[in-house]
Coordinates of C-alpha atoms in Angstrom, one line a residue:
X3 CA -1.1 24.4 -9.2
X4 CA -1.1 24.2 -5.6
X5 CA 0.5 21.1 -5.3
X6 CA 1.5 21.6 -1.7
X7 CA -1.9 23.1 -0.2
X8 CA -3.7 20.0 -1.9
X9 CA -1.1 17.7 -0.4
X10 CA -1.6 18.8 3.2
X11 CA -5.6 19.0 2.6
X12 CA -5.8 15.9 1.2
X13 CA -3.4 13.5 3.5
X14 CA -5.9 15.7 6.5
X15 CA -9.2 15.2 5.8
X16 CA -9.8 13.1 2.7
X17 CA -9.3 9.0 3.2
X18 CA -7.4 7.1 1.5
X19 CA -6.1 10.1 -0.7
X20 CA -2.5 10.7 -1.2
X21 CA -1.2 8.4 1.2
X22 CA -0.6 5.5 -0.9
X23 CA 1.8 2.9 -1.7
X24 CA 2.4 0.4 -5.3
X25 CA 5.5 -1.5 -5.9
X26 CA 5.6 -3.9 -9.3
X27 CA 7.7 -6.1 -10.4
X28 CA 8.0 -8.3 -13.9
X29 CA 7.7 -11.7 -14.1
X30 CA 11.4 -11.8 -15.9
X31 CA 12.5 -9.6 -12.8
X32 CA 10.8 -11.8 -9.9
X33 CA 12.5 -14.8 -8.6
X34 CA 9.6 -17.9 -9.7
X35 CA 8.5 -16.0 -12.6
X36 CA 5.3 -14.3 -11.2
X37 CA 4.1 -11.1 -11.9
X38 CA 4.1 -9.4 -8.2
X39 CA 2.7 -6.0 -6.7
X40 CA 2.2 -4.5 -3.8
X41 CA -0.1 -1.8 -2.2
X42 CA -0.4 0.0 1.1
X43 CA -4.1 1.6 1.6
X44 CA -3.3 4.1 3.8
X45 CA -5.4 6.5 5.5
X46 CA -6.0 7.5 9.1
X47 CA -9.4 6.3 10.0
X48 CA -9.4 3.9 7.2
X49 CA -11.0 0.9 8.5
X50 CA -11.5 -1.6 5.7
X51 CA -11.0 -5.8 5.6
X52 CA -10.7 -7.9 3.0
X53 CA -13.8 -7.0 0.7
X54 CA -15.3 -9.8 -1.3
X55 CA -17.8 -10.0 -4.7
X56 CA -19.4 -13.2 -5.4
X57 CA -19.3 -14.2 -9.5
X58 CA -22.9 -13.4 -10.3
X59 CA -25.2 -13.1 -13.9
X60 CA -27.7 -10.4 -13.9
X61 CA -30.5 -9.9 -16.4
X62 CA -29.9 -7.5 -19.3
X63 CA -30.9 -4.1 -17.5
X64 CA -29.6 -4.2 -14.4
X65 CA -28.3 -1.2 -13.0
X66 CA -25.4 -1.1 -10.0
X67 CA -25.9 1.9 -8.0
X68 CA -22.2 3.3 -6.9
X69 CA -21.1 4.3 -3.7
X70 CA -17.4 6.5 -3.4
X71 CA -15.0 4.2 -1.7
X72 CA -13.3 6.7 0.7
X73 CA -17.2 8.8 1.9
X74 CA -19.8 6.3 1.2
X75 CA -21.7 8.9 -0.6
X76 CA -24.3 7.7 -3.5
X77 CA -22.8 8.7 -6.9
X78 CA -25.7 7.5 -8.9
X79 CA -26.4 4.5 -10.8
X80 CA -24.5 2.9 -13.2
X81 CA -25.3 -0.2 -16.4
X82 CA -24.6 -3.8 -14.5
X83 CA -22.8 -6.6 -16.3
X84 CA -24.6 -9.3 -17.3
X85 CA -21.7 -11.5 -15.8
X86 CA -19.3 -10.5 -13.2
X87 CA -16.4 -12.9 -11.8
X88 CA -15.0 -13.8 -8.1
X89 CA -13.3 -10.6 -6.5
X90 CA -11.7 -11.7 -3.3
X91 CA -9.7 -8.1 -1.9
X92 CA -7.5 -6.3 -4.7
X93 CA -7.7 -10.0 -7.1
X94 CA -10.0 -11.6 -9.3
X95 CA -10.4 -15.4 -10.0
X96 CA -8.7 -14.9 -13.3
X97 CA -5.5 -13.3 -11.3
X98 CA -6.2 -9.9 -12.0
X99 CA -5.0 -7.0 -9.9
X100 CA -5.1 -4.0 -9.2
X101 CA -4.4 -1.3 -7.2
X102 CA -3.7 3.0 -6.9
X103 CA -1.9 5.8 -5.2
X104 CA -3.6 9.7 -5.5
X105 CA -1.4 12.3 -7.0
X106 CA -3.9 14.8 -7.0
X107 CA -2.8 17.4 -9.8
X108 CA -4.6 20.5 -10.8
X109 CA -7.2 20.7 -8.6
X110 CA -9.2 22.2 -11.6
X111 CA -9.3 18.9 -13.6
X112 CA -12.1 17.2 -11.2
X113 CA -14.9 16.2 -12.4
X114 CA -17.8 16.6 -10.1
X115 CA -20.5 15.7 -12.4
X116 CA -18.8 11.9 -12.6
X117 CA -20.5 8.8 -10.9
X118 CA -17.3 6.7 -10.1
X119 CA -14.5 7.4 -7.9
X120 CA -11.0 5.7 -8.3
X121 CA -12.1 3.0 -5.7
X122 CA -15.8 2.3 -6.9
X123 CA -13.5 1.8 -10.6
X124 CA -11.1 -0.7 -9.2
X125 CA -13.2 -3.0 -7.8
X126 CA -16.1 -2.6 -10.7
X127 CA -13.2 -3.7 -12.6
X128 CA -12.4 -6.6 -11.2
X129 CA -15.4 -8.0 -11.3
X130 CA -15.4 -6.9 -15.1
X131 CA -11.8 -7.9 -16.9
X132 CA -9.9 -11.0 -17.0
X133 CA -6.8 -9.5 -18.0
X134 CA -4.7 -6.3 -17.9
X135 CA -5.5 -5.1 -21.2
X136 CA -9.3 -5.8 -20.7
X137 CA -9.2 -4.3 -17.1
X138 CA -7.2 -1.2 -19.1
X139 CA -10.4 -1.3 -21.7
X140 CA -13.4 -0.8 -18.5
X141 CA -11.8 1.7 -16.6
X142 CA -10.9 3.5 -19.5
X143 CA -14.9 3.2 -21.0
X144 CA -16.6 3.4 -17.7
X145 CA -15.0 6.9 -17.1
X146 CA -15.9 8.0 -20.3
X147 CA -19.5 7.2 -19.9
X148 CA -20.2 7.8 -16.2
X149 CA -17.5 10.6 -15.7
X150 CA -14.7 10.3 -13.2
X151 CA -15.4 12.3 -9.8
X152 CA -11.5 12.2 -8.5
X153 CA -8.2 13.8 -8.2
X154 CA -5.5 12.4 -10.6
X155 CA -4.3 8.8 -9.9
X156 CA -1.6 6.1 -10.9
X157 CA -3.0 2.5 -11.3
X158 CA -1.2 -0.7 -10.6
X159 CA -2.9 -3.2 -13.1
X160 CA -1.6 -6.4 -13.5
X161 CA -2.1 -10.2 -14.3
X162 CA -0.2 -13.4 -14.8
X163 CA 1.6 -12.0 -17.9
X164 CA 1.8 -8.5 -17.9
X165 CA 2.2 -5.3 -15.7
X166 CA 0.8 -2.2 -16.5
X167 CA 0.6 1.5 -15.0
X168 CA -2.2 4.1 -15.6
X169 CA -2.7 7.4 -14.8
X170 CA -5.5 9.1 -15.0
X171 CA -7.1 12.4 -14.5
X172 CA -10.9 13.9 -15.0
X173 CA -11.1 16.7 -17.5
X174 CA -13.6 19.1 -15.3
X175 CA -17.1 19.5 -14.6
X176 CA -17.9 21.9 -17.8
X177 CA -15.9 20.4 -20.2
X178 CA -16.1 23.1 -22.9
X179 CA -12.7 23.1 -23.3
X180 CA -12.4 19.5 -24.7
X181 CA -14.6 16.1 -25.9
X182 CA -13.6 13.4 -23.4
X183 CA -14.0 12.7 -19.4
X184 CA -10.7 12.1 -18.5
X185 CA -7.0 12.4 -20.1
X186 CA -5.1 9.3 -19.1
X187 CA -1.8 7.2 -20.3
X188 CA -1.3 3.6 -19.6
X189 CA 2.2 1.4 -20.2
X190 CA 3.4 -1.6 -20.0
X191 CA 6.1 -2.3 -17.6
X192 CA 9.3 -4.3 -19.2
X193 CA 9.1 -7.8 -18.0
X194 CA 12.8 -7.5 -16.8
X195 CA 11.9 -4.3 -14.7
X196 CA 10.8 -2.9 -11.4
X197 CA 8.3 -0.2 -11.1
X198 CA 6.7 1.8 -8.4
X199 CA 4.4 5.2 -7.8
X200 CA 3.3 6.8 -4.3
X201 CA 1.0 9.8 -4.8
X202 CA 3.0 11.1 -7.4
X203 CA 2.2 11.7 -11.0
X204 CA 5.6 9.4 -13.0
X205 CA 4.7 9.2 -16.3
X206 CA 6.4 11.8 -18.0
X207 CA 7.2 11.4 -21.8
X208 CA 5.8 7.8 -24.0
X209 CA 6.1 6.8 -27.4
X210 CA 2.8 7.2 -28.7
X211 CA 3.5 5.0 -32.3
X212 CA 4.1 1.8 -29.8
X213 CA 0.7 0.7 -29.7
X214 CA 1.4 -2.6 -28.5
X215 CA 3.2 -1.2 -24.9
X216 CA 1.5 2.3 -24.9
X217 CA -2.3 3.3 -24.9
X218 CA -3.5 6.4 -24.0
X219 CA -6.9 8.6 -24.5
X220 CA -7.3 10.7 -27.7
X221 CA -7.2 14.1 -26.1
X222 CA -4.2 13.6 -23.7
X223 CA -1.9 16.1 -25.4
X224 CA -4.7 18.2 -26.8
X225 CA -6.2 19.1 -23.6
X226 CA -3.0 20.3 -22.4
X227 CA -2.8 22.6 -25.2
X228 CA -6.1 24.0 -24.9
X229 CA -6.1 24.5 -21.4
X230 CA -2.7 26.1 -21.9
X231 CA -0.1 23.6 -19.9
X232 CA 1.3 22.8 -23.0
X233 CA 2.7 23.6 -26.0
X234 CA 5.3 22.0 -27.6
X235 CA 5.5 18.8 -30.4
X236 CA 3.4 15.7 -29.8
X237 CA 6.7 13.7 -28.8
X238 CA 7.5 16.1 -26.5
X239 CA 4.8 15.6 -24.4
X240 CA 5.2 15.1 -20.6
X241 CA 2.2 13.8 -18.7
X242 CA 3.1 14.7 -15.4
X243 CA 4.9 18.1 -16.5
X244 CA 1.2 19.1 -17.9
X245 CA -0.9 17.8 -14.9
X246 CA 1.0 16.9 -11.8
X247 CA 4.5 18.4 -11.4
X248 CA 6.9 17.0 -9.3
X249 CA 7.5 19.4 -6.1
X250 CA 9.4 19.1 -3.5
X251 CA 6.3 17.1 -1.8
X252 CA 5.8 15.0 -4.5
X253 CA 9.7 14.2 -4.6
X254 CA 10.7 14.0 -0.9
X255 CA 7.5 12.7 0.7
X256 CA 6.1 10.6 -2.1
X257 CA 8.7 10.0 -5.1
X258 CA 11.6 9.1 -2.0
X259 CA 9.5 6.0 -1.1
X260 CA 9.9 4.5 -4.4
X261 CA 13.5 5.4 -4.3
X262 CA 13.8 3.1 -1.5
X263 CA 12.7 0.6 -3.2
X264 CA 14.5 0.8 -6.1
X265 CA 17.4 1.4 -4.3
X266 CA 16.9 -2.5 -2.4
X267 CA 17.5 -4.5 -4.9
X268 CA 18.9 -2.0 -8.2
X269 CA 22.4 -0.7 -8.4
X270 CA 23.4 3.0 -8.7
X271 CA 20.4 4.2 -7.2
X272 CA 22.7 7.3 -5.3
X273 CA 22.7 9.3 -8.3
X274 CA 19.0 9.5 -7.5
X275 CA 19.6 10.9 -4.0
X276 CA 19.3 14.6 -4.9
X277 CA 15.7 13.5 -6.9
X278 CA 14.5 12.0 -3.5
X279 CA 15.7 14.6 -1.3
X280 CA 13.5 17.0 -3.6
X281 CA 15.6 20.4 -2.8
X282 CA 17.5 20.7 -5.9
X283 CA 15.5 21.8 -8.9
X284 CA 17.8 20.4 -11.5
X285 CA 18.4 17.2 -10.5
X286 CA 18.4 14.3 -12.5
X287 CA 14.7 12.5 -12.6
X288 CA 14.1 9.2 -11.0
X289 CA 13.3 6.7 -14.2
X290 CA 10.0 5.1 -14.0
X291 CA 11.0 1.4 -14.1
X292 CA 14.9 0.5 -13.5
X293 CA 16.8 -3.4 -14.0
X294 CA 17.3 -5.1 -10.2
X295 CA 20.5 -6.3 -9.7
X296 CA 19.0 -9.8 -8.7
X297 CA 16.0 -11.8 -9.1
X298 CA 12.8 -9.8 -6.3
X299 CA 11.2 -12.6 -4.5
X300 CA 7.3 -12.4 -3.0
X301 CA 9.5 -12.2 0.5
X302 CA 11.2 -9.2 -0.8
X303 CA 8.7 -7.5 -1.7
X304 CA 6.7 -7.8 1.6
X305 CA 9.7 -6.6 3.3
X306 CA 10.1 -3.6 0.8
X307 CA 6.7 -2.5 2.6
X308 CA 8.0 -2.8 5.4
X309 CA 10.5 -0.2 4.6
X310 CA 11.5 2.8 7.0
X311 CA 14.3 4.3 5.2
X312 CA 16.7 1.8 6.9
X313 CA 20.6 2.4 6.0
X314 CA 20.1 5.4 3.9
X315 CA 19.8 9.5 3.8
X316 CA 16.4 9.4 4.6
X317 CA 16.3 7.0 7.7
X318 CA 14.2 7.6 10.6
X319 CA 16.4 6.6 13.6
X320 CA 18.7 9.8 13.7
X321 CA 16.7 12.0 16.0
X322 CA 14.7 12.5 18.8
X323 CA 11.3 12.4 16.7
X324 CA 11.4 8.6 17.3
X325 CA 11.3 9.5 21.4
X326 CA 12.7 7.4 24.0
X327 CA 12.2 4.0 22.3
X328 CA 13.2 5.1 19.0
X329 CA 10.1 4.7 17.2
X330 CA 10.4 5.0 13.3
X331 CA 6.8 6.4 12.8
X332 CA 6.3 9.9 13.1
X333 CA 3.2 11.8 14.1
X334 CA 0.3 13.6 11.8
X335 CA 0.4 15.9 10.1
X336 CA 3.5 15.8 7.4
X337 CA 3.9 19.5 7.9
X338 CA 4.6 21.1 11.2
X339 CA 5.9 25.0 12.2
X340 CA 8.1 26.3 14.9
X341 CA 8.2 30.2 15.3
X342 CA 6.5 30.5 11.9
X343 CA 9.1 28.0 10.0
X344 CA 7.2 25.2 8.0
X345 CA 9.1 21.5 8.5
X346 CA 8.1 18.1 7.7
X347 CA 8.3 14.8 8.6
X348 CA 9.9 11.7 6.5
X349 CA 7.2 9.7 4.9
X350 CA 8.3 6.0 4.7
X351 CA 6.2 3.6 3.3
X352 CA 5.3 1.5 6.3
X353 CA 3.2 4.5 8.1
X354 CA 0.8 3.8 11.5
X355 CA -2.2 5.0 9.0
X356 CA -1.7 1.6 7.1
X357 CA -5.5 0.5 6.9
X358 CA -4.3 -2.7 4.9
X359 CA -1.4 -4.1 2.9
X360 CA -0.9 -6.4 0.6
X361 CA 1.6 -8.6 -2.0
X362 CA -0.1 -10.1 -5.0
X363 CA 1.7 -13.0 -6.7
X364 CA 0.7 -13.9 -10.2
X365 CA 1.0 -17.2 -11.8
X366 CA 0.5 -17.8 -15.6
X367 CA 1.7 -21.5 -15.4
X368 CA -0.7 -22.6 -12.5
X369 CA -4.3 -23.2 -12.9
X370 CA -5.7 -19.6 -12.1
X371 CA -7.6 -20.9 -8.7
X372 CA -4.0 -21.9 -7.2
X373 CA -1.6 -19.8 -8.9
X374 CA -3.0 -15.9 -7.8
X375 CA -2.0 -15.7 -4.1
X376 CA -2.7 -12.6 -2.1
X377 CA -1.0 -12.3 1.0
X378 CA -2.6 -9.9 2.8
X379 CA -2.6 -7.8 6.5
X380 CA -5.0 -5.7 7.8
X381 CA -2.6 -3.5 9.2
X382 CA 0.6 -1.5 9.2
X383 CA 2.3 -4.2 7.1
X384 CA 5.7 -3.8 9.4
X385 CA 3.8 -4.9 12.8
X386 CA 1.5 -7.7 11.1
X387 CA 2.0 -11.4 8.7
X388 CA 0.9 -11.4 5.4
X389 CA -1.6 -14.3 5.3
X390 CA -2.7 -16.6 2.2
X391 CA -5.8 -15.1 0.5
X392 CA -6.2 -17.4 -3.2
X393 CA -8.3 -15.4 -5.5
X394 CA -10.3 -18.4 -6.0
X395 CA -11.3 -17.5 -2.6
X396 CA -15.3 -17.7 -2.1
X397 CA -15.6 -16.1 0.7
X398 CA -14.0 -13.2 3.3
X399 CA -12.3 -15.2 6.2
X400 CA -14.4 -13.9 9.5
X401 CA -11.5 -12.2 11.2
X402 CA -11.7 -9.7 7.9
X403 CA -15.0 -9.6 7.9
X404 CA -16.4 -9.3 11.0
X405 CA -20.0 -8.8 12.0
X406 CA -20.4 -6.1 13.8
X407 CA -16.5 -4.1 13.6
X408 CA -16.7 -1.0 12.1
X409 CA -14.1 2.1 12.0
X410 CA -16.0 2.9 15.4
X411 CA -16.4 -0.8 17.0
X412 CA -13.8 -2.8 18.5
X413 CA -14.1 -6.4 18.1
X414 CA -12.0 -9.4 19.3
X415 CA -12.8 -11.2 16.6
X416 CA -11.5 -8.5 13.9
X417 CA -8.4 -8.5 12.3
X418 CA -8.1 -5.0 12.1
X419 CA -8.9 -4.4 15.8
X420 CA -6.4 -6.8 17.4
X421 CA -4.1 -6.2 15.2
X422 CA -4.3 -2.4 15.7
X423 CA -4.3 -2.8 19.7
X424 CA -1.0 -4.7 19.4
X425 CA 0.4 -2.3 16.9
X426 CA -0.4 1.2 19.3
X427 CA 1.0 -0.9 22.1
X428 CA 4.3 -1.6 20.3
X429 CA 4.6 2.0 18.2
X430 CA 5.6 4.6 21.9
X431 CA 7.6 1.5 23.0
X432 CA 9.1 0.4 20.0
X433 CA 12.7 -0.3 20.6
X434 CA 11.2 -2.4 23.9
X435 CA 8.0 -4.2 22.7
X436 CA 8.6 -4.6 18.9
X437 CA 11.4 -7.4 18.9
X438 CA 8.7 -9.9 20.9
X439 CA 6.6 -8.8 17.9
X440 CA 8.5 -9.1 15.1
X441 CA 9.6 -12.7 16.5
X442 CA 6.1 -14.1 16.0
X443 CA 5.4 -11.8 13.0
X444 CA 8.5 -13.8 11.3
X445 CA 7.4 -17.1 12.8
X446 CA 3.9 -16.7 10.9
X447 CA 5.3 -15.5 7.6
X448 CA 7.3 -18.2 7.1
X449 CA 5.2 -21.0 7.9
X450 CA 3.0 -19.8 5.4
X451 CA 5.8 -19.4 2.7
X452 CA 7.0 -22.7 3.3
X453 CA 3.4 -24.8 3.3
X454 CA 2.8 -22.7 0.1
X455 CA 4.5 -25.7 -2.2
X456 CA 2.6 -28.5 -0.2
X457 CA -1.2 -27.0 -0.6
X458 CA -0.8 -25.6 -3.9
X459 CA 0.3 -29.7 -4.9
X460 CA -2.7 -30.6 -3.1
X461 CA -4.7 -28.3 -4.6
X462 CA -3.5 -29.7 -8.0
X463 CA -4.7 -32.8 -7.4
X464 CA -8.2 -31.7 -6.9
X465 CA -10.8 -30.8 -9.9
X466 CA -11.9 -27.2 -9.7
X467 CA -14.9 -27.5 -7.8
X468 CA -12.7 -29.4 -4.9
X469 CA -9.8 -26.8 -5.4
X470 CA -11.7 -24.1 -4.5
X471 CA -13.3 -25.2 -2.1
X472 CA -10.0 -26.3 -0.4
X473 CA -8.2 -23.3 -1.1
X474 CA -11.1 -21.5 0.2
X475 CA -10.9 -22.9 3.7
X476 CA -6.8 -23.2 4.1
X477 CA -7.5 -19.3 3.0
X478 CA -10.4 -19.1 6.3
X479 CA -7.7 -21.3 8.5
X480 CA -4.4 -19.1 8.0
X481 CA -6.6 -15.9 8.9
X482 CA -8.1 -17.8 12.3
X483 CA -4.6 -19.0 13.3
X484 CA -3.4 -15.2 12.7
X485 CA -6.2 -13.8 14.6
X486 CA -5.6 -16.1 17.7
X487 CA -2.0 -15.8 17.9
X488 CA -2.7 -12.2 17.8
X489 CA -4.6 -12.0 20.5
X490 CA -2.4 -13.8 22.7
X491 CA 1.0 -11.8 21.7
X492 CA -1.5 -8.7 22.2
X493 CA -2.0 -10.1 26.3
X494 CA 2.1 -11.3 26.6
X495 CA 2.5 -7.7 25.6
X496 CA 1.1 -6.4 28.4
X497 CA 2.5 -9.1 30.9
X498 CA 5.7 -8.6 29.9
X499 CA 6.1 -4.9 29.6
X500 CA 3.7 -3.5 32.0
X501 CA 4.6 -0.2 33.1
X502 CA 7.7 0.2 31.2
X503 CA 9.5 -2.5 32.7
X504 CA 10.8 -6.2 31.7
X505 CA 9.3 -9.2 33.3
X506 CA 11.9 -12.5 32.9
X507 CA 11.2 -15.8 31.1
X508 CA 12.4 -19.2 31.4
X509 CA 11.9 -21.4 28.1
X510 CA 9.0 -19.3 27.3
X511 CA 7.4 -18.8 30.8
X512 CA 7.2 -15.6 33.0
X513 CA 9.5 -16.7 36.1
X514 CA 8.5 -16.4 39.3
X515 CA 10.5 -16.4 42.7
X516 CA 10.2 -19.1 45.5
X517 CA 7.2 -17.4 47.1
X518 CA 5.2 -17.5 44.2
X519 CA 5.4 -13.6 42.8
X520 CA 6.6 -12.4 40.0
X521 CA 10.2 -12.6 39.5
X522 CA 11.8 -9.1 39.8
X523 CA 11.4 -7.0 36.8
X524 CA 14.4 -5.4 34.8
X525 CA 13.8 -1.9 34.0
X526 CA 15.9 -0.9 31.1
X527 CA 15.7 3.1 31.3
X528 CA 16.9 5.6 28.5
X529 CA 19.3 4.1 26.0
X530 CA 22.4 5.8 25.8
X531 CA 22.0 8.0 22.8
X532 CA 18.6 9.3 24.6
X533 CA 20.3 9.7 27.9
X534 CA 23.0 11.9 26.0
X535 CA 20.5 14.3 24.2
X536 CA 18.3 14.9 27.2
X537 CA 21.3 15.7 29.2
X538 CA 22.6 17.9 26.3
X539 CA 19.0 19.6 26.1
X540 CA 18.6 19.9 29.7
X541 CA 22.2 20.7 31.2
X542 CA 22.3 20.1 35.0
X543 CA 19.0 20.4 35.5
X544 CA 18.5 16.7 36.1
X545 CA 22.1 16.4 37.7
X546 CA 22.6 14.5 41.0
X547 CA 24.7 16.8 43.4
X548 CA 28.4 15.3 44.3
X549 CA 27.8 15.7 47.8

C-alpha cells in the first residue's frame, strides 16, 4: 500500500477525504441516556450548510439520478423509493444518524464502475432507514447493486437505541477476483462504551458467530485471501490489517485524535501514548471502544471537538508554529521538508478546514420530533455555537441555506461566510482576539442548553402537526439570533483590535477621552515566551545599544 502517498494526495486535492472526525458515545455511557455522536466534515474549500430532504412518495419507477458529494459529478441513476422520510443535515425524523471519516486503504480496491460515493450513500440513507440496523441493511444493498465508487470508510450509524460502526471498502472495477461490490464489517458499540474513528481503518478482529452485535458481507475474509492480504483462520481475521494498516499517518495524524478523546473522559489512556505517537512499531493498539470514567454529557462532547491536544504529549502550544499569538492551528499541508527532511504537523480535531460540525443527541423516551436534537455549526466547531437543529425540522434555517452563497460567494446572510470572516480574523491573532470570541461563543451555547428543557415541554404539549411546526421555527430562530450576533462580534473585532492594538471598554462600551476620540489604545507586544525565542533566534541583532 501506499498509505502515506494517498494520505498526502487525498487531504491535497480531494474534499472532504481523509480529513474527518466521529466521536460516539452509548446511551448507558452518556449522562441523560441518549445515544450521542459527533462529526467534523472537514475539507479546505468545503463549503456546505445544513442540507435538507423533504419526506416525499414517488410512483413505482422513479429513478434518483446521483451526484458525488465531494465533485458534483453525475454517477448515473439510481431506483427511487417509493417513500422517503424528513432529512434535516446528518438526522432523520426517526432520529437516525449518521456520519463518516475516509481511511482510504489499498488504493486498488476502488471501484470506478460504482454510482454512489460515501456521501451520495449517507444521505440516500437517511431518507431510506428508520433505524440503525435498517440504515446498516441500505447502504449495505445499495452498494451491492449500484457499486461503490470510493476509498475505504468508517461509518458512524446510530439511533435512539443503538450505535453502530461500519467500514467499508469497494472490491475493484474488474472484480474477477471475487462476487460482491464491496467487503465491509459493521458492530455494535457496547451501550456502556465510547467509540471514535478519524480517517483510520479500527476494526481489526470480530466475532463473526455473534450475529446479533456483528454483521459483515459474505466475502470479507475471502477476498483477502484471494487477493493475497491474507491467510490465516477465519477468527483470525483482521479487517484493517488486510485493507488499511495502521502507519505512522494513520496513528499519529488520525488514530491520536481519538486518543484525545478517549483520554478526556477514560482512565489509563497513557499506556496508549506510544499507539498515538505512531513511532514505535510494537506498541500496544488503541482498543476500539473503552469504559469512561464518568457519565459524557452532549456538552462534553461538543467540547471534545473542540479539542487541540490541550494538557497532553501532543499539544499545540509548545512552539513557534502557533506564531506570535500562539495560534493552535497549523498550516496546510500535513507534511512539510527542510533541506530534504520530511516533517509534519499535529492534526487535532478542531482544524481551520472544518466545513461544519456537529453533536447528535438521540432520544428513545421522547416523541421522535423532540427528542433527536442536532446541534450544529457551520464552522470550525472551536470558534462557533452549536445551535438547535430538531430533526423534525421542515426546513433549512436561511442563514444555512442561503440564496445565492456558494464556496465562491460571500454573503452576509450565510452562516458559513460570517462565521468564517470572524474565524480568519481570530486564527493569526489568536491569543488576542479569541477570548472576546470565545466569551459570546459560551454565552450562546448555554442559553441554548438551558432553554432545551423549557421548549422540548412545550413542544410536548403540542400534537404532532403543532410540534413540528414549533420546533421548526425555534430551529429557524436560534440560527437567526446566531447569525446576527455574529455579525456584530465579527465588526467589535475589528474595533477593538485594529491594527494589532487594544481599544478600552467601560461596561461594554469603547471609551473615549474628553475630546471625543478614542481612548488611547494598549498595545500588548510579543508575550514573553515569543520575546525569548526571537531573541534566542536572532541574537543582538535586534539589541538596543547601552549608550
Amino acid at each position: 500500500m501506499k498509505r502515506q502517498a494517498l494520505l498526502l494526495a487525498m487531504l491535497t486535492v480531494t474534499a472532504g477525504a481523509l480529513a474527518c472526525t466521529n466521536f460516539i458515545v452509548g446511551k448507558k455511557a452518556s449522562a441523560d441516556g441518549s445515544v450521542i455522536c459527533s462529526y467534523s466534515a472537514d475539507s479546505y474549500g468545503m463549503f456546505q450548510g445544513l442540507v435538507h430532504y423533504p419526506a416525499a412518495k414517488y410512483p413505482k419507477g422513479t429513478m434518483l439520478k446521483v451526484y458525488d458529494w465531494d465533485t458534483n459529478k453525475y454517477g448515473g441513476e439510481i431506483l427511487q423509493a417509493e417513500e422517503t422520510y424528513n432529512v434535516i443535515g446528518n438526522i432523520n425524523e426517526w432520529q437516525l444518524t449518521i456520519g463518516e471519516t475516509t481511511f482510504g486503504g489499498r488504493e486498488e480496491m476502488v471501484d470506478t464502475t460504482g454510482i454512489i460515493d460515501y456521501g451520495s450513500l449517507i444521505y440516500i440513507t437517511l431518507q431510506r432507514a428508520k433505524n440503525a440496523r435498517e440504515a446498516i441493511d441500505v447502504m449495505t444493498s445499495l452498494v451491492e447493486q449500484y457499486g461503490y465508487n470510493s476509498e475505504g470508510e468508517t461509518f458512524t450509524i446510530c439511533d435512539p437505541n443503538e450505535a453502530w460502526i461500519m467500514e467499508m471498502m469497494g472490491c475493484a472495477s474488474d472484480r474477477k477476483v471475487e462476487k460482491g461490490r464491496t467487503v465491509w464489517v459493521a458492530l455494535r458499540i457496547p451501550d456502556d462504551m465510547i467509540c471514535g474513528h478519524a480517517n483510520q481503518s479500527r476494526i481489526t478482529k470480530f466475532n463473526m458467530k455473534d450475529k446479533e452485535n456483528v454483521r459483515y458481507s459474505k466475502n470479507v475474509v475471502s477476498y483477502a485471501r484471494k487477493m493475497g492480504w491474507f491467510s490465516g483462520k477465519d477468527e483470525d481475521f483482521s479487517y484493517n490489517a488486510a485493507y488499511a494498516a495502521p502507519d505512522f499517518s494513520g496513528r499519529r495524524i488520525c488514530d491520536a485524535r481519538v486518543w484525545s478523546f478517549f483520554n478526556r473522559y477514560a482512565d489509563g489512556m497513557d499506556r496508549y501514548i506510544p499507539w498515538a505517537e505512531g513511532r514505535d512499531p510494537n506498541a500496544e493498539p488503541m482498543p476500539l471502544w473503552v469504559k469512561p470514567a464518568k457519565k459524557v454529557s452532549v456538552a462534553d462532547v461538543r467540547e471534545a471537538m473542540r479539542d487541540h491536544f490541550e494538557d497532553t504529549p501532543f499539544s499545540l502550544d509548545g512552539d513557534i508554529g502557533g506564531g506570535i499569538w500562539e495560534m493552535p492551528y497549523r498550516p496546510t499541508p500535513l507534511y512539510f521538508k527542510v533541506d530534504g527532511k520530511e516533517y509534519f504537523n499535529e492534526r487535532p480535531v478542531s482544524t481551520q478546514q472544518a466545513g461544519f460540525v456537529f453533536v447528535s443527541q438521540m432520544r428513545s423516551w421522547m416523541p421522535r420530533q423532540a427528542g433527536g436534537c442536532f446541534w450544529f455549526a457551520n464552522d470550525d466547531g472551536n470558534m462557533v455555537p452549536f445551535t438547535p437543529v430538531y430533526c423534525c425540522a421542515t426546513e433549512s434555517p436561511r442563514p444555512y441555506n442561503t440564496p445565492g452563497a456558494d464556496a465562491l460567494n460571500f454573503s452576509m446572510d450565510n452562516a458559513f461566510w460570517v462565521q468564517n470572516w470572524v474565524s480568519n480574523m481570530v486564527y493569526p491573532r489568536y491569543s488576542m482576539l479569541f477570548p472576546s470570541l470565545k466569551e459570546v461563543r459560551d454565552s450562546l451555547d448555554r442559553s441554548y442548553m438551558l432553554a432545551q428543557k423549557e421548549v422540548e415541554d412545550k413542544a410536548l404539549l403540542l400534537d404532532e402537526q403543532a410540534r413540528v411546526k414549533y420546533l421548526t421555527a425555534y430551529t429557524a430562530e436560534k440560527a437567526d439570533q446566531m447569525l446576527a450576533r455574529w455579525q456584530k462580534l465579527a465588526t467589535y473585532l475589528i474595533v477593538k483590535y485594529n491594527d494589532m492594538t487594544v481599544k478600552p471598554e467601560e461596561n461594554g462600551q469603547f471609551t473615549r477621552n474628553r475630546y471625543g476620540m478614542g481612548s488611547t489604545v494598549k498595545r500588548p507586544g510579543y508575550s514573553e515566551k515569543y520575546a525569548r525565542e526571537l531573541i534566542k533566534q536572532t541574537g543582538n541583532k535586534f539589541a538596543k545599544p547601552e549608550k
